[in-house]
Amino acid sequence: MPKTLRIGMIGYKFMGKAHSNAWRQVNRFFPDLPAQVELDTICGRNEKAVEAARKSLGWKRAETDWRAVVDDPSINVIDINTPNDTHAEIAIAAAKSGKAILCEKPLARGVGEASKMVAAVKTAKVVNMVCHNYRRIPAVALAKRMIEDGELGDRIYHYRARYAQEWLANPEFPLVWRLQKKIAGSGTHGDIDAHIIDLGRYLVGELKEVCGMMETFTKTRPLWEEGTAPPSAQKNGKKGKVTVDDAVSWVGRFKNGAVANLEATRFAWGRKNNITFEINGEKGSLFFDFEDMNRLKYFRAEDAQHRRGFTDIIVTDRVEHEYVGNWWPPGHIIGYEHTFVHTIADFVRAVAKGKSVHPTFEDGLKNERVLDAVEESAKTRQWVKV
Ligand code: SOE
């Protein structure tokens, strides 16, 4: 008889919606999972808004006090989708309550908080995971397999990645929490650079040292009451100070000798949610573009010179490509929301077996070490060891 996992989800906006869809779909599309999930409680501060989310996202109960959810003995899993300043407090309390924990990225606002979270889950011996959903894109999983199979050779020369969005290029976009250091910890850096750092750690290896720069293009923005009006609405014309980075660029060295070159920005008009990476090895290259997420491009240096070029792999084979078999026949592509279903399917398996899968909180801490090192480098204009 499969176990039942009752989920308590803290946070109900964008990530709450993506996670709710994944919790609802996971047993339907991964029928072999060793546990059935129940969307038990959704939690948020605004009673009216969280009740509306409960109804639309399919949860049994709505709650405004996260502590009540964490202390509820009938809840087995805590899924944290709140702003970054609450991740540590909620996760540490959930670990003490013996809950398995899925936490949105970035794990915390820096190494200090992340270290406490890792200590808490290790002491409590609870299954833990950070929701770096892009690892579980089938094309990214294929890239990992090809690198491990030696298709790029033993030596990787470059990991080059960019994460570009445009949603803050409008200077009138209000001062939301992602622009406030005390809540977010950092701006573009912890928000989306964290994702391409995680992909670099997953696909290439650990970073040894970094050298970076940061820029804040728009120093002040209109104030607004979070949750009282759509972001375009502005409250009383007052402005507040932006206290985080708008863009970050950095280079680094991996421990295995590969060179890193990463850039993240939320000021790139025309780029909605554009993640690209290219990995160059001694025997060839891989290229991925999230705007075309079901393809992986592969260049094999050993092909005959007159006909070699980037081959275009459509990553939709039901047997050869991870996760695809749970969806549609070849060529019927999948999307952003499926990456959360894949992540949560692996998390459910981990909880049922009592053994965490990557990326764990330890991975989240290693990510924070890179984030903090880049931030220190940008401040000191020096190379910094991770
Ligand atoms: C905002 O930049 C954001 O929602 C990130 O916080 C997510 O992690 C990313 O997947 C999409 O963009």
XYZ file of C-alpha atoms and ligand atoms in Angstrom:
398
model
C 0.000 0.000 0.000
C 1.787 3.232 -1.048
C 2.418 5.755 1.687
C 0.377 8.928 1.797
C 2.315 12.186 1.988
C 0.311 15.130 3.242
C 1.805 18.352 1.892
C 1.846 21.716 3.626
C 2.852 24.468 1.191
C 3.933 27.876 2.496
C 3.547 30.518 -0.197
C 0.915 30.628 -2.928
C 1.957 33.010 -5.683
C 4.034 32.195 -8.810
C 6.024 29.331 -7.292
C 3.023 28.245 -5.217
C 1.080 27.911 -8.463
C 3.877 25.987 -10.234
C 4.384 23.681 -7.253
C 0.610 23.111 -6.778
C 0.333 21.994 -10.404
C 3.237 19.606 -9.862
C 1.843 18.186 -6.603
C -1.514 17.634 -8.394
C -0.002 15.990 -11.476
C 2.798 13.925 -9.994
C 0.875 10.737 -9.121
C -1.097 10.913 -12.376
C 1.970 11.015 -14.631
C 4.396 9.112 -12.385
C 2.037 6.272 -11.319
C 4.966 4.139 -10.092
C 5.779 6.537 -7.244
C 5.968 4.760 -3.854
C 3.688 7.373 -2.245
C 0.458 9.198 -2.936
C 0.537 12.939 -2.264
C -2.347 14.896 -0.801
C -2.557 18.670 -1.270
C -3.468 19.212 2.367
C -2.710 22.818 3.441
C -1.753 25.973 1.557
C -0.496 28.870 3.670
C -0.114 32.609 3.164
C -0.379 35.828 5.197
C -3.287 37.329 3.284
C -6.374 35.325 4.332
C -8.551 36.334 1.367
C -5.820 35.702 -1.184
C -4.764 32.346 0.235
C -8.380 31.141 0.397
C -8.786 32.073 -3.291
C -5.546 30.190 -4.030
C -6.793 27.177 -2.030
C -9.855 26.958 -4.254
C -8.117 27.565 -7.580
C -5.042 25.429 -6.887
C -6.892 22.477 -5.317
C -5.811 22.395 -1.664
C -7.940 21.007 1.178
C -7.222 23.649 3.811
C -6.013 27.257 3.879
C -3.912 28.640 6.738
C -2.377 32.059 7.515
C 0.104 30.912 10.193
C 2.981 28.828 8.811
C 3.849 27.638 12.337
C 0.478 25.892 12.580
C 1.284 24.005 9.368
C 4.784 23.070 10.512
C 3.467 21.918 13.910
C 0.576 19.901 12.423
C 1.419 16.213 13.126
C -0.672 15.083 10.134
C 1.575 17.002 7.691
C 4.567 15.031 6.331
C 6.161 17.514 3.917
C 6.741 21.284 4.042
C 7.123 22.990 0.672
C 8.596 26.510 1.073
C 7.744 29.034 -1.648
C 7.967 32.245 0.336
C 10.284 35.240 -0.090
C 13.911 34.471 0.740
C 13.972 36.103 4.198
C 11.639 33.425 5.618
C 13.278 30.299 4.164
C 15.613 29.696 7.090
C 13.105 30.184 9.921
C 10.478 27.977 8.283
C 12.930 25.249 7.223
C 14.640 25.054 10.630
C 11.250 24.787 12.369
C 10.078 22.180 9.841
C 13.229 20.115 10.385
C 12.681 20.228 14.153
C 9.127 18.958 13.494
C 10.565 16.038 11.529
C 9.126 17.152 8.180
C 10.687 16.491 4.796
C 11.422 19.848 3.163
C 11.375 21.167 -0.382
C 12.600 24.775 -0.500
C 12.592 27.179 -3.444
C 15.891 28.709 -4.535
C 17.935 30.442 -3.424
C 18.111 28.363 -0.264
C 18.744 31.460 1.856
C 20.101 35.025 1.858
C 23.706 33.892 2.244
C 26.091 31.269 3.604
C 25.278 32.086 7.225
C 21.589 31.226 6.997
C 22.190 28.329 4.605
C 24.679 26.741 7.018
C 22.089 26.797 9.818
C 19.530 25.163 7.504
C 21.954 22.402 6.545
C 22.768 21.793 10.214
C 19.051 21.614 11.080
C 18.184 19.027 8.406
C 21.283 16.958 9.237
C 20.430 16.930 12.961
C 16.807 16.070 12.257
C 17.795 13.549 9.564
C 14.970 14.763 7.308
C 14.886 14.494 3.519
C 15.612 17.911 1.972
C 15.814 19.413 -1.517
C 16.235 22.826 -3.168
C 13.920 23.378 -6.151
C 16.433 24.076 -8.907
C 13.860 22.883 -11.435
C 15.978 23.460 -14.567
C 18.213 20.439 -13.725
C 15.258 18.215 -14.603
C 14.673 19.496 -18.145
C 15.166 16.327 -20.239
C 17.686 18.141 -22.490
C 19.718 19.179 -19.430
C 19.581 15.633 -18.042
C 20.799 14.432 -21.486
C 23.672 16.938 -21.367
C 24.648 15.513 -17.984
C 24.520 11.947 -19.350
C 26.588 12.841 -22.439
C 29.262 14.578 -20.361
C 29.404 11.623 -17.960
C 29.643 9.248 -20.950
C 32.721 11.196 -22.078
C 31.142 12.551 -25.292
C 32.936 15.887 -24.702
C 36.137 14.147 -23.641
C 37.809 14.009 -20.238
C 38.601 17.705 -20.231
C 35.993 20.475 -20.170
C 37.363 23.851 -21.257
C 34.370 26.206 -20.928
C 31.028 26.555 -19.143
C 29.451 29.704 -20.571
C 25.917 30.586 -19.342
C 23.521 33.473 -19.445
C 20.184 34.006 -17.730
C 18.394 37.049 -19.171
C 14.983 38.513 -18.380
C 13.421 41.904 -19.149
C 10.844 42.453 -16.395
C 12.819 45.136 -14.529
C 14.036 47.102 -17.562
C 11.036 49.418 -17.031
C 12.215 51.895 -14.356
C 8.584 52.399 -13.285
C 8.236 48.752 -12.202
C 7.693 49.084 -8.432
C 9.963 48.190 -5.558
C 8.914 44.553 -5.080
C 10.561 42.307 -2.475
C 13.058 40.894 -5.018
C 14.600 44.398 -5.115
C 15.106 44.706 -1.369
C 18.288 43.232 0.120
C 16.805 42.667 3.595
C 14.157 40.374 2.060
C 15.852 38.907 -1.019
C 19.502 38.860 0.087
C 20.563 39.880 -3.411
C 18.870 40.765 -6.700
C 19.419 39.119 -10.060
C 22.361 37.281 -8.533
C 20.485 35.120 -6.011
C 17.310 35.055 -8.059
C 18.482 33.754 -11.441
C 22.299 33.619 -11.438
C 21.725 30.991 -8.721
C 20.049 28.804 -11.364
C 22.943 28.875 -13.841
C 25.396 28.384 -10.986
C 23.449 25.258 -10.023
C 23.531 24.030 -13.638
C 27.289 24.622 -13.731
C 27.809 22.642 -10.528
C 25.536 19.868 -11.875
C 27.064 19.645 -15.358
C 30.720 20.648 -14.876
C 31.734 20.594 -11.198
C 32.650 22.709 -8.185
C 33.973 26.274 -8.469
C 37.401 27.098 -7.021
C 37.638 30.893 -7.459
C 35.645 33.732 -9.010
C 35.964 37.340 -10.144
C 32.862 39.384 -10.763
C 31.079 42.690 -11.140
C 27.592 43.875 -10.330
C 25.517 46.843 -11.492
C 22.325 48.490 -10.276
C 20.919 50.429 -13.225
C 17.772 51.817 -11.550
C 18.572 53.167 -8.072
C 15.020 54.073 -6.910
C 11.585 52.714 -7.802
C 7.916 53.562 -7.032
C 6.637 52.123 -3.744
C 3.535 49.934 -3.650
C 1.666 47.882 -1.041
C 2.621 44.249 -1.730
C -0.537 42.365 -2.640
C -2.875 45.384 -2.650
C -2.513 46.227 -6.331
C -0.948 44.783 -9.483
C 2.758 45.660 -9.743
C 1.950 48.381 -12.266
C -0.044 50.300 -9.637
C 1.971 52.857 -7.674
C 1.234 54.036 -4.156
C 1.281 57.815 -3.438
C 4.036 58.492 -5.959
C 6.775 57.950 -3.341
C 9.956 56.135 -4.324
C 12.187 53.715 -2.448
C 15.858 52.733 -2.789
C 16.814 49.615 -4.714
C 19.326 47.811 -2.489
C 20.318 44.904 -4.730
C 22.084 44.191 -8.030
C 20.257 44.473 -11.343
C 22.927 42.632 -13.306
C 25.936 40.460 -12.569
C 28.792 39.198 -14.742
C 31.579 36.968 -13.556
C 34.286 34.581 -14.565
C 35.722 31.736 -12.575
C 37.736 28.568 -12.471
C 36.265 25.176 -11.684
C 38.335 22.798 -9.549
C 38.661 20.558 -12.628
C 40.292 23.392 -14.618
C 37.288 24.393 -16.698
C 36.656 28.134 -17.120
C 33.312 29.681 -16.106
C 31.774 32.725 -17.754
C 28.321 33.669 -16.432
C 25.968 36.616 -16.810
C 22.551 37.283 -15.333
C 20.273 40.272 -15.834
C 16.635 41.287 -15.516
C 17.199 44.270 -17.870
C 17.446 42.529 -21.238
C 14.516 43.768 -23.320
C 13.329 40.948 -25.560
C 14.457 38.180 -23.214
C 11.474 36.890 -21.220
C 13.110 33.979 -19.388
C 16.140 33.126 -21.469
C 18.627 30.604 -20.162
C 21.429 29.514 -22.474
C 24.568 27.529 -21.803
C 27.385 26.190 -23.937
C 29.921 23.657 -22.750
C 33.115 23.155 -24.765
C 35.218 20.057 -24.158
C 38.242 18.511 -25.824
C 36.039 16.272 -28.016
C 33.093 18.567 -28.735
C 30.458 21.000 -27.497
C 26.910 21.139 -26.196
C 24.545 24.099 -26.490
C 21.169 24.574 -24.768
C 18.591 27.372 -25.037
C 15.561 27.317 -22.688
C 13.506 29.142 -25.335
C 13.850 25.885 -27.280
C 13.943 23.621 -24.242
C 13.212 20.299 -25.998
C 16.406 20.456 -28.061
C 20.081 19.960 -27.274
C 22.740 20.891 -29.836
C 25.841 18.734 -30.015
C 29.060 19.227 -31.978
C 31.344 16.174 -32.291
C 34.910 17.181 -33.154
C 35.717 13.665 -34.421
C 33.127 13.849 -37.223
C 34.538 14.120 -40.737
C 35.606 17.699 -41.256
C 33.633 18.282 -44.471
C 30.320 17.421 -42.838
C 30.651 18.143 -39.130
C 28.383 20.663 -37.480
C 26.026 21.073 -34.507
C 23.514 18.233 -34.578
C 20.092 19.090 -33.287
C 18.832 16.461 -30.837
C 15.086 16.572 -30.207
C 14.998 15.311 -26.627
C 11.667 13.481 -26.687
C 12.594 9.802 -26.831
C 10.383 7.914 -24.380
C 13.085 5.417 -23.428
C 16.420 7.162 -23.922
C 15.545 10.568 -22.464
C 14.818 10.975 -18.744
C 11.259 11.889 -17.701
C 9.941 12.028 -21.312
C 8.367 8.558 -21.108
C 5.957 9.832 -18.475
C 4.388 12.252 -20.942
C 3.772 12.092 -24.657
C 4.965 10.268 -27.824
C 8.209 11.509 -29.457
C 8.077 15.072 -30.746
C 5.122 16.112 -28.569
C 7.172 18.535 -26.565
C 6.912 19.549 -22.898
C 7.259 22.854 -21.065
C 8.319 24.858 -18.023
C 5.680 23.357 -15.724
C 6.910 19.805 -16.395
C 10.271 20.609 -14.814
C 8.494 21.069 -11.478
C 6.617 17.765 -11.886
C 9.955 16.000 -12.551
C 11.546 17.693 -9.534
C 8.651 16.798 -7.228
C 8.471 13.214 -8.553
C 12.127 12.693 -7.590
C 11.493 14.419 -4.264
C 8.500 12.164 -3.482
C 10.637 9.109 -4.291
C 13.334 10.443 -1.967
C 10.876 11.049 0.877
C 9.333 7.588 0.490
C 12.812 6.004 0.566
C 14.117 8.333 3.289
C 17.118 9.320 1.154
C 17.607 12.857 -0.237
C 18.339 13.454 -3.929
C 20.280 16.373 -5.453
C 20.076 19.292 -5.235
C 19.952 18.985 -1.441
C 20.308 21.778 1.112
C 24.050 20.993 0.997
C 23.938 21.896 -2.717
C 22.026 25.027 -1.764
C 24.804 25.938 0.673
C 27.484 25.343 -1.987
C 25.463 27.588 -4.308
C 25.398 30.294 -1.624
C 29.194 29.996 -1.250
C 29.566 30.847 -4.947
C 26.984 33.643 -4.697
C 28.730 35.180 -1.687
C 32.183 34.864 -3.290
C 31.033 36.649 -6.456
C 29.396 39.392 -4.358
C 32.610 39.827 -2.320
C 34.638 39.956 -5.529
C 32.360 42.629 -6.971
C 32.881 44.696 -3.804
C 36.651 44.224 -3.486
C 37.450 44.034 -7.231
C 39.618 41.030 -6.378
C 39.553 37.350 -7.236
C 37.878 35.451 -4.367
C 38.247 31.788 -3.450
C 34.924 29.921 -3.076
C 12.040 35.768 -11.323
O 13.173 36.213 -11.822
C 11.823 34.262 -11.518
O 10.517 34.009 -11.108
C 12.770 33.439 -10.649
O 12.577 33.726 -9.276
C 12.533 31.933 -10.922
O 13.415 31.137 -10.141
C 12.783 31.666 -12.414
O 12.601 30.287 -12.705
C 11.844 32.518 -13.244
O 12.008 33.928 -12.905
